[in-house]
Short mmCIF file of C-alpha atoms in Angstrom, two decimals:
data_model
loop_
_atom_site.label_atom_id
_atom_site.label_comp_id
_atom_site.label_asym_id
_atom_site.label_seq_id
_atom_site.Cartn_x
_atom_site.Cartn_y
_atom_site.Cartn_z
CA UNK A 646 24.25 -16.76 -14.21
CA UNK A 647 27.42 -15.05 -14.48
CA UNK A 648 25.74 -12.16 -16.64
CA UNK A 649 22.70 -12.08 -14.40
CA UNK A 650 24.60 -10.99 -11.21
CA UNK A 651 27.31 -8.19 -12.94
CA UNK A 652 24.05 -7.08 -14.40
CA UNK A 653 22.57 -6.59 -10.96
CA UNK A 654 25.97 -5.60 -9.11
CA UNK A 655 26.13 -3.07 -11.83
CA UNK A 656 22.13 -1.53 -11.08
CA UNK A 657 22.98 -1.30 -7.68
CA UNK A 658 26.11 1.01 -7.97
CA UNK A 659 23.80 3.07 -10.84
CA UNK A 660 22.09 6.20 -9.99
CA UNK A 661 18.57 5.97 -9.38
CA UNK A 662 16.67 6.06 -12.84
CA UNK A 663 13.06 6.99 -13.72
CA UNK A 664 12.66 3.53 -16.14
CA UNK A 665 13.63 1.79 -12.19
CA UNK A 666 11.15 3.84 -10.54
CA UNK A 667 8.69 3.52 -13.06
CA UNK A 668 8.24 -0.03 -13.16
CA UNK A 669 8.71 -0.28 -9.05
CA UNK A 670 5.99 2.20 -8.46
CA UNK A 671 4.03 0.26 -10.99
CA UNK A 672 4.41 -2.64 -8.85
CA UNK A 673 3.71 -1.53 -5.86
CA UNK A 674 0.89 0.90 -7.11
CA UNK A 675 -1.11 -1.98 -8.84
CA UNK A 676 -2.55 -3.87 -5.60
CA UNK A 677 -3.89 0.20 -4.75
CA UNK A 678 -5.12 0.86 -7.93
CA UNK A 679 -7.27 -2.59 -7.63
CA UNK A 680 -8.13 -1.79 -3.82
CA UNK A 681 -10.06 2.03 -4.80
CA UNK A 682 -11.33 1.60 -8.18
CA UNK A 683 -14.36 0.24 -7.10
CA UNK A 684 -15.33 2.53 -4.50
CA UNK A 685 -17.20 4.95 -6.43
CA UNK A 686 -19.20 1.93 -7.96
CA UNK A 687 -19.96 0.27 -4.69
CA UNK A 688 -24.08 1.56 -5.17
CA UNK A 689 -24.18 0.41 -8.75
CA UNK A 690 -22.08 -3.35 -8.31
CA UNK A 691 -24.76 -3.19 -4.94
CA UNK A 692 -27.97 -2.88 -6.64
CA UNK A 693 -26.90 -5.16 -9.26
CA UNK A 694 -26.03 -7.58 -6.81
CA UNK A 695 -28.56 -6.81 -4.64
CA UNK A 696 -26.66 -6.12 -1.63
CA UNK A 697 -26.66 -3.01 0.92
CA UNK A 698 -23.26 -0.46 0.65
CA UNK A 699 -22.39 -1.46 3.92
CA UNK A 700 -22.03 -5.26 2.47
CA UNK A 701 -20.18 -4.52 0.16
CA UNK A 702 -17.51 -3.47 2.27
CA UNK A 703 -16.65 -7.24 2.66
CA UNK A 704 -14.97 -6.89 -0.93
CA UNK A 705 -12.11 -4.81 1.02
CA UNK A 706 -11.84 -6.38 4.47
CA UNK A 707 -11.55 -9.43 2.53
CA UNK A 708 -9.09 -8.25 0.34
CA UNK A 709 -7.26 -7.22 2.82
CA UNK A 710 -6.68 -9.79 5.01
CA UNK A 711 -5.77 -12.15 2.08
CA UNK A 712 -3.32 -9.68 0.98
CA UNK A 713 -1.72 -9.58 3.91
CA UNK A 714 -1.64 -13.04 4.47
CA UNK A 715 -0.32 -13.72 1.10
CA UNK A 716 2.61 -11.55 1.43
CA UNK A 717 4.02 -14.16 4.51
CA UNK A 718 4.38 -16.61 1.94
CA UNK A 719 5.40 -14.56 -0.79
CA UNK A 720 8.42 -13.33 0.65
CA UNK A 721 10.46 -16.04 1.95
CA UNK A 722 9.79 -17.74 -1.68
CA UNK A 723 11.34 -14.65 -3.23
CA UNK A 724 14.49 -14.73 -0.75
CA UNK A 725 14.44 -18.59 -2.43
CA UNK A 726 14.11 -18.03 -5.90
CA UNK A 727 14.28 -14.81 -7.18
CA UNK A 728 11.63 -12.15 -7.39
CA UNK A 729 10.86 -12.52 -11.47
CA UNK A 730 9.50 -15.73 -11.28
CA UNK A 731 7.14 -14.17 -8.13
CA UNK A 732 6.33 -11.52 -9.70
CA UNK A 733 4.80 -13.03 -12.95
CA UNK A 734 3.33 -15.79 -11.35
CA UNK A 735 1.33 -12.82 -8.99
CA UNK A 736 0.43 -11.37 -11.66
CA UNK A 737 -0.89 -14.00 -13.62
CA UNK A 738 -2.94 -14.80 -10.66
CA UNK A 739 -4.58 -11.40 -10.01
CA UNK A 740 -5.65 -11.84 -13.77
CA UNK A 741 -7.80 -14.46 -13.00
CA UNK A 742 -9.20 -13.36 -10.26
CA UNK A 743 -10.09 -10.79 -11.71
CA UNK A 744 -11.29 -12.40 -15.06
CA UNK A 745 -13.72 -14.10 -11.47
CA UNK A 746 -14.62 -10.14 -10.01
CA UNK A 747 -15.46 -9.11 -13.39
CA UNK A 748 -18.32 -11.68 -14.64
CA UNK A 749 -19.48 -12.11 -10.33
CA UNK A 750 -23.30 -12.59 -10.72
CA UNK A 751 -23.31 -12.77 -6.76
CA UNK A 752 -21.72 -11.15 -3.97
CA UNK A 753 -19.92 -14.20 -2.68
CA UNK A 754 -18.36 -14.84 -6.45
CA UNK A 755 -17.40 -11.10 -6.43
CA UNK A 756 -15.62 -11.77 -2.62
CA UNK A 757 -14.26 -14.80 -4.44
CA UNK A 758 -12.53 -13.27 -7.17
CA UNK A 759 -11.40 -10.24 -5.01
CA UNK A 760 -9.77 -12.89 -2.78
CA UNK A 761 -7.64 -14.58 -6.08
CA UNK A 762 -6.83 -11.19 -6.94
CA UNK A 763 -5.50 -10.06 -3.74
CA UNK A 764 -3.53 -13.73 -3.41
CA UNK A 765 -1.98 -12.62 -6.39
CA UNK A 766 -1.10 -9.28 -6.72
CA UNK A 767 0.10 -9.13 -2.78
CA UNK A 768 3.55 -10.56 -4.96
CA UNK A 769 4.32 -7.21 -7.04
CA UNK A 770 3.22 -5.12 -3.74
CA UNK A 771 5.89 -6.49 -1.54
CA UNK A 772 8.27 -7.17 -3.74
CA UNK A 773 8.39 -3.54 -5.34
CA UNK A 774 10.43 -3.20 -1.65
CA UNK A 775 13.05 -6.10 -1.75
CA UNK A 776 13.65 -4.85 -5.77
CA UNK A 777 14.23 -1.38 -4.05
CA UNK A 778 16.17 -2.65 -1.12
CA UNK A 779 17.67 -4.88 -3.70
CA UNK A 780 19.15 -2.05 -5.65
CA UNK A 781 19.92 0.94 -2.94
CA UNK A 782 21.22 1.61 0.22
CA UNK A 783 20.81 4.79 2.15
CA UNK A 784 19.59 7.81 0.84
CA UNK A 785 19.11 6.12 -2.85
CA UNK A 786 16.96 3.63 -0.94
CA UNK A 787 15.17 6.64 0.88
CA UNK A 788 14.55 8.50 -2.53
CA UNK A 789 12.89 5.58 -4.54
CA UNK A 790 10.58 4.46 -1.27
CA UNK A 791 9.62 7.99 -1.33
CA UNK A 792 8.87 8.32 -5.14
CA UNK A 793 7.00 5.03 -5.47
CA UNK A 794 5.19 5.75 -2.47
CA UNK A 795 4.01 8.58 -4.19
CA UNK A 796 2.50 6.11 -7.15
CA UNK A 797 1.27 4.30 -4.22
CA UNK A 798 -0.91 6.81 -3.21
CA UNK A 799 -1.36 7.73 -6.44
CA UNK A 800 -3.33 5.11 -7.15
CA UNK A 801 -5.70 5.06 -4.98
CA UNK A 802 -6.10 8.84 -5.56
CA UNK A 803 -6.95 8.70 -9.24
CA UNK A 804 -8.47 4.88 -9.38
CA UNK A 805 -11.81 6.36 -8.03
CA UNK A 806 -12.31 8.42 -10.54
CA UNK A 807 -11.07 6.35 -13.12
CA UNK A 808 -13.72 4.08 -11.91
CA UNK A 809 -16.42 6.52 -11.53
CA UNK A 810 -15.79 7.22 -15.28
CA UNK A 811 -15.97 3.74 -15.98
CA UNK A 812 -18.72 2.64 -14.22
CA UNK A 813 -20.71 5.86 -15.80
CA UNK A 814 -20.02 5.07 -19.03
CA UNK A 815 -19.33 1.67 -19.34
CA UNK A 816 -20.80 -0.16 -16.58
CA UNK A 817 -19.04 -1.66 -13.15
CA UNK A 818 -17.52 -4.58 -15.30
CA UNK A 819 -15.22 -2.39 -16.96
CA UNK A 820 -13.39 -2.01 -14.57
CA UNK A 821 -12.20 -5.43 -13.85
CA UNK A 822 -11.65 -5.47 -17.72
CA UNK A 823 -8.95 -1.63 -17.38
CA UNK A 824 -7.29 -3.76 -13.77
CA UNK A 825 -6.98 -6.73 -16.18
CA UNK A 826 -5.00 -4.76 -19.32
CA UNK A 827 -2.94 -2.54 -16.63
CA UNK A 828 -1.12 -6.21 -14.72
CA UNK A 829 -0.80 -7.67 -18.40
CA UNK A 830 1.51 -4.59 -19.46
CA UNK A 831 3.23 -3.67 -16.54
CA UNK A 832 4.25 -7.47 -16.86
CA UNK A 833 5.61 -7.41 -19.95
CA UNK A 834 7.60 -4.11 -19.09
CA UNK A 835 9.01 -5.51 -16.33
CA UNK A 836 10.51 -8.47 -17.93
CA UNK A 837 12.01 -6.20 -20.38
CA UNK A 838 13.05 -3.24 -18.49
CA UNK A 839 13.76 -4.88 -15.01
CA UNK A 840 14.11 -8.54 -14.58
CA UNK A 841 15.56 -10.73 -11.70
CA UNK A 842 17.17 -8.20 -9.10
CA UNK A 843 18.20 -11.01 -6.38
CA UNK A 844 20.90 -13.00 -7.83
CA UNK A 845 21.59 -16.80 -7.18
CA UNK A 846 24.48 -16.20 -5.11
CA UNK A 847 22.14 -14.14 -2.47
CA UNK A 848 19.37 -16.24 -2.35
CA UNK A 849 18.54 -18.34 0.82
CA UNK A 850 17.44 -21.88 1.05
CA UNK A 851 14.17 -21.36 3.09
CA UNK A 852 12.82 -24.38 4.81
CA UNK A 853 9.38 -23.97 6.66
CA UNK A 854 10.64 -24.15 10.37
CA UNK A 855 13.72 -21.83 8.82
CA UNK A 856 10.91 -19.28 7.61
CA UNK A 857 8.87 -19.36 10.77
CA UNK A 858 12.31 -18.79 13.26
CA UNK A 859 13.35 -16.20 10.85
CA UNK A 860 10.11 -14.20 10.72
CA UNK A 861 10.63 -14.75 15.24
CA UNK A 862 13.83 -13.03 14.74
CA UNK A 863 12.18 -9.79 12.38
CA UNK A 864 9.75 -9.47 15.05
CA UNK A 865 11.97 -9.14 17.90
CA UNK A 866 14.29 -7.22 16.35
CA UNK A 867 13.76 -3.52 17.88
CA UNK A 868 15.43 -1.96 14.90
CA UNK A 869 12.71 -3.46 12.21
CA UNK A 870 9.53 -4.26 14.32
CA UNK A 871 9.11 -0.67 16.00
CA UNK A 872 9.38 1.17 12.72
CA UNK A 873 7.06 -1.39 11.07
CA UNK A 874 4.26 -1.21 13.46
CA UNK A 875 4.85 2.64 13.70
CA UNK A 876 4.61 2.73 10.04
CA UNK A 877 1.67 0.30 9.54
CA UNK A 878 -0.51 2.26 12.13
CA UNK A 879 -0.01 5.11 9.97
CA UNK A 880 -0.77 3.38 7.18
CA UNK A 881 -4.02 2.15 8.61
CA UNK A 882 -5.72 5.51 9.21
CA UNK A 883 -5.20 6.40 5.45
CA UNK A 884 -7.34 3.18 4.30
CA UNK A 885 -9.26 4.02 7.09
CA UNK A 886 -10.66 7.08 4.78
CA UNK A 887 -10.95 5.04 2.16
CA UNK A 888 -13.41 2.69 3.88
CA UNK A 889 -15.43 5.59 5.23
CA UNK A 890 -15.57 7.40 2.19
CA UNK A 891 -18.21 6.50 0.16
CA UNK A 892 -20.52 7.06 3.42
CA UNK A 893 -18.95 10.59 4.22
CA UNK A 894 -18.63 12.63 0.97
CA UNK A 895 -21.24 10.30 -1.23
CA UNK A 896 -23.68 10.20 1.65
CA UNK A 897 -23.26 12.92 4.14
CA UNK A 898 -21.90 15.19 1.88
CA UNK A 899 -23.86 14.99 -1.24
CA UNK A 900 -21.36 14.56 -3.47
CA UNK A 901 -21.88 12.12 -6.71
CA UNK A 902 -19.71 9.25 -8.05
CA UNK A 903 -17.90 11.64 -10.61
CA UNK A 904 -16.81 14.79 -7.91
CA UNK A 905 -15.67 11.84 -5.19
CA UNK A 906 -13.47 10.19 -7.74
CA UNK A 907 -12.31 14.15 -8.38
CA UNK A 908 -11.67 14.48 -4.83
CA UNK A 909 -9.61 11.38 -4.50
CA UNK A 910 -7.41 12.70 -7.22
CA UNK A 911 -7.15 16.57 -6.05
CA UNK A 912 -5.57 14.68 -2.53
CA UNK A 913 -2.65 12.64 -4.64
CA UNK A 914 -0.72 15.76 -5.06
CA UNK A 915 -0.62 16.43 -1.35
CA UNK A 916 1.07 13.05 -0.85
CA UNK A 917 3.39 13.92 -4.28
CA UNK A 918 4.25 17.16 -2.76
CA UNK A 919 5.40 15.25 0.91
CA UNK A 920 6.70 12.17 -0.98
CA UNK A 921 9.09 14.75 -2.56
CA UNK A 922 9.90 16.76 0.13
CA UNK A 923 11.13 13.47 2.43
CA UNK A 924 13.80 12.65 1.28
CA UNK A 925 15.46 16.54 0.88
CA UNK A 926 14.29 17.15 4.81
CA UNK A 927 15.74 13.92 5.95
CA UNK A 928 18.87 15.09 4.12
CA UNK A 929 19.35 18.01 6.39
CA UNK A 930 17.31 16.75 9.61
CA UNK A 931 18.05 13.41 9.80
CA UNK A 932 15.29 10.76 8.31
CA UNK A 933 14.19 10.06 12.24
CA UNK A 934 12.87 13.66 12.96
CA UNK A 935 11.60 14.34 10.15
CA UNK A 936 9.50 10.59 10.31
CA UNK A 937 8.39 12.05 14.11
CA UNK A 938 7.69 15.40 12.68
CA UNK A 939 5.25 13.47 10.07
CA UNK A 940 3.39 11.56 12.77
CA UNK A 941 2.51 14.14 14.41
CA UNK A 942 1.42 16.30 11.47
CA UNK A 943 -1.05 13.06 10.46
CA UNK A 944 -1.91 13.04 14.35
CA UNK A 945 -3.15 16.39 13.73
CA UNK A 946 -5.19 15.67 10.77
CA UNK A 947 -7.54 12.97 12.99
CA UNK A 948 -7.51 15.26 15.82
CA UNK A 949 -9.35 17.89 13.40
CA UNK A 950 -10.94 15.56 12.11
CA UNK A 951 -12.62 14.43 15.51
CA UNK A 952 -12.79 17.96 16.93
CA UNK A 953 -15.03 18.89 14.30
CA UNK A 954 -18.80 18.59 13.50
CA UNK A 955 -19.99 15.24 12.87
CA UNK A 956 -21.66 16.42 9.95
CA UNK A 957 -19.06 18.62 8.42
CA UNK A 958 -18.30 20.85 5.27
CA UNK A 959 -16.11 19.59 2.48
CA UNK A 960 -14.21 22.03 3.48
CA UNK A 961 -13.42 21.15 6.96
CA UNK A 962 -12.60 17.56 5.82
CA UNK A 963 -10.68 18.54 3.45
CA UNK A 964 -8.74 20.59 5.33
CA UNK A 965 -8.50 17.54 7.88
CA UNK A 966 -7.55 14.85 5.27
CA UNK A 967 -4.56 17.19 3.87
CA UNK A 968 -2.89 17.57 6.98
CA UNK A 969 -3.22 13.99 7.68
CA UNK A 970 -1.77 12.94 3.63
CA UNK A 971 1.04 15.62 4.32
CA UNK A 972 2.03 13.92 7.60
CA UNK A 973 1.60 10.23 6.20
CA UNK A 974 3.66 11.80 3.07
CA UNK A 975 6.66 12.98 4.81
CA UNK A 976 6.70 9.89 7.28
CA UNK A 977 5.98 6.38 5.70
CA UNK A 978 8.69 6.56 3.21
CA UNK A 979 11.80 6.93 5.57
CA UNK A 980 10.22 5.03 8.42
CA UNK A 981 9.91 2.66 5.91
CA UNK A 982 13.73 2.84 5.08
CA UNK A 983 14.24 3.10 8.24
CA UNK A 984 12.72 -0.37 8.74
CA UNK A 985 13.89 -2.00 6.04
CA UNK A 986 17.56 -0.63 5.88
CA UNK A 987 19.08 -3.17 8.10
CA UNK A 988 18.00 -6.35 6.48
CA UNK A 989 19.40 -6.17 2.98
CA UNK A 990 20.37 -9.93 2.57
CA UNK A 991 16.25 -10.81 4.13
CA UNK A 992 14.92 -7.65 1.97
CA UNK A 993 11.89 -10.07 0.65
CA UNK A 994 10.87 -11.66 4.41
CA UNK A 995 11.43 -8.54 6.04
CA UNK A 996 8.99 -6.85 2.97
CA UNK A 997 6.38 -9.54 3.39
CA UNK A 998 6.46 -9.15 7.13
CA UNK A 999 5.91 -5.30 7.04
CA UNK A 1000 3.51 -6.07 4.56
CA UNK A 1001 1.61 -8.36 6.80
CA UNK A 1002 1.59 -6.18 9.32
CA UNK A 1003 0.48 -3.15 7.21
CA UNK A 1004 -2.28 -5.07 5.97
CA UNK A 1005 -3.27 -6.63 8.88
CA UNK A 1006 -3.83 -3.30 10.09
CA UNK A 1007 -6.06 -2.48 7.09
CA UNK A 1008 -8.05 -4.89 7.84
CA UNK A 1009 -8.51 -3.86 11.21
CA UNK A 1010 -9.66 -0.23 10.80
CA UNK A 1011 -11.31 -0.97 7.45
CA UNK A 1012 -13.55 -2.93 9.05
CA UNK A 1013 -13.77 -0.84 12.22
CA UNK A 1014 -14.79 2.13 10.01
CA UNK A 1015 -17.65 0.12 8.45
CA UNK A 1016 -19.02 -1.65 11.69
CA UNK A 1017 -18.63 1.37 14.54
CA UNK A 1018 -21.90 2.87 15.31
CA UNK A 1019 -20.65 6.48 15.31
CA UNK A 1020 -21.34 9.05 12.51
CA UNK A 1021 -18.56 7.75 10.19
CA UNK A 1022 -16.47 11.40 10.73
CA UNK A 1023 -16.14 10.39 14.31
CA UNK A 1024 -15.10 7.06 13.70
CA UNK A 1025 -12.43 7.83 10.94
CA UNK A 1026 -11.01 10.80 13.26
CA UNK A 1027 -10.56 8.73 16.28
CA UNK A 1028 -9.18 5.74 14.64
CA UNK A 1029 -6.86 8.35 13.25
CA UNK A 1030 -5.60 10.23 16.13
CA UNK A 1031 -5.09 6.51 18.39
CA UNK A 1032 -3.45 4.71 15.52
CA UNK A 1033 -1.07 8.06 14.79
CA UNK A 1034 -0.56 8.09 18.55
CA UNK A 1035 0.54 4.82 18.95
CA UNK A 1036 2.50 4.99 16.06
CA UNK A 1037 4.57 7.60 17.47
CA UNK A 1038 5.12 6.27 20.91
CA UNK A 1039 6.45 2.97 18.78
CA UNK A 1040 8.89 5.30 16.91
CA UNK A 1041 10.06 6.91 19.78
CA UNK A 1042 10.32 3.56 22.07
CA UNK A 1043 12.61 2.82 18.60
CA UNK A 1044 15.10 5.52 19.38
CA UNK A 1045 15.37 4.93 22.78
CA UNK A 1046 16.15 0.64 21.73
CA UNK A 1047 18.50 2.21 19.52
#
């Protein structure tokens, strides 16, 4: 036990490494990468299911709220015992579930298995932020946020077309089989590269009325909930686009499985660009402006988005969507610090709970963008511009708590 916590008192004082930023943006890229790869085979799982597009949307607004559920519990276990054991037991979990997805004759087994999967893998997703916050403080803890948020959004960039490519040439099922294969190895790297970050000595004896008065305490804590909610809003206009997608560039656009998966992955380097930019501007600015400065700029993006035709160019989304990512870039990584910087001795229940939070958001404008009535432009621009809005009168309401 000894051994275990020198080796962890001695990662923390390290510089930050790309072998610990590999295998934390691998963690927290992996519930993404699951969440988008099936887009671009949403009409081919649909007619072999026979099910309408829009029904199929239930595979993500179920996903959703089950992953953000799952990371309540999650946490607070973690804080217990450790984040390996959490972590592999997640994992292990979103294999079978989606061993379920991938042989789902029906849409309710499909819903099923996305359900196990999202129980499961909601464990690497939130604790890829109580390893980092386990590890750094500060402007180290600003820097890796930033670069795995950038493999967060990575994923869901290139998982469409990954999955376009897939379903093309090997049919839908493949793809369970490549989501499968990618939790088995980042597994086994992680128990050889990583391993237990939280060390005995640090861990908390959790009881359930403990957990629930703890969680009380995150939420009324002006210096975490603000910046959470702020940062969650934000969050939910980006999966937002993902929801409305498929009907805008597939269907309104004309664009096949193959160029929307392309499109997905030409947007990931606007968020690597931000993601990489953050941390250098908060340097010099101060992480709070330049997280206001990146509200706005995503605030922007809906607001073009909404001024604009509802049947626009790909060009004029485009244009849209990029300010949006560059805004969401430069902003969710050090509001996220921001959130989380406090709470080093809670890192996993304050995790779970902006998990929740984020995902409970998800769910929310997911399934807004699928049931509004609007041409789906309209609806993903306003649910843009409000969320951003609100998101920045929470941020500012933070500074003036502060």
């Amino acid at each position: 036990m000894t051994t275990a916590v020198a080796n962890t008192q001695a990662q923390a004082v390290q510089p930050l490494t790309g072998r610990i930023v590999a295998l934390l943006a691998g963690l927290a890229a992996i519930g993404m990468l699951s969440t988008n790869i099936i887009l671009p085979a949403f009409p081919l799982i649909g007619e072999a299911l026979g099910v309408s597009a829009r029904e199929m949307g239930l595979t993500l607004s179920s996903y959703f709220i089950t992953f953000a559920l799952g990371q309540l519990i999650v946490g607070p276990l973690a804080d217990r015992y450790g984040r390996q054991k959490l972590v592999l037991g997640g994992l292990a979990i979103f294999v079978v579930g989606t061993v379920i997805g991938g042989l789902a004759t029906s849409l309710e087994v499909l819903i099923a298995g996305r359900v196990v999967q999202a129980l499961g893998v909601c464990a690497a997703s939130v604790l890829s932020r109580a390893i980092a916050r386990d590890l750094f403080e500060g402007e180290a803890l600003a820097r890796a946020l930033s670069l795995t948020m950038i493999a967060t959004a990575a994923a869901p960039g290139f998982s469409p077309l990954a999955g376009s490519l897939l379903s093309v040439t090997l049919g839908w099922r493949a793809i369970f089989i490549l989501v499968g294969l990618a939790a088995v190895v980042l597994a086994f790297f992680y128990v050889r590269g990583l391993g237990e970050t939280h060390p005995a000595d640090r861990r908390a004896p959790h009881s359930a009325t403990s957990v629930v008065l703890a969680y009380a305490r995150l939420a009324r804590d002006s210096r975490f909930i603000l910046p959470a909610l702020s940062m969650s809003l934000l969050l939910s206009g980006l999966f937002a686009s993902f929801a409305a997608a498929p009907a805008i560039l597939m269907k309104g656009i004309g664009l096949t499985s193959l160029q929307t998966g392309l499109y997905f992955a030409s947007t990931v380097f606007v968020v690597f660009a931000a993601g990489m930019a953050a941390p250098r501007l908060a340097h010099r600015h101060g992480a709070g402006a330049i997280t206001i400065l990146g509200i706005a700029c995503a605030m922007a993006g809906g607001g073009l988005l909404l001024a604009g035709s509802a049947d626009p160019s790909l060009g004029w989304y485009a244009i849209s969507m990029v300010t949006f990512l560059w805004g969401m870039g430069l902003a969710n990584p050090l509001g996220t610090a921001i959130a989380m910087g406090p709470f080093g001795k809670e890192a996993g229940m304050a995790s779970a709970l902006l998990g929740f939070i984020s995902m409970g958001a998800a769910a929310l404008t997911t399934w807004l963008a699928s049931v509004l009535t609007f041409a789906p432009v309209t609806t993903l621009g306003g649910i843009q511009l409000i969320a951003c809005l609100v998101a920045m009168v929470l941020f500012l309401l933070r500074g003036r708590s502060g």
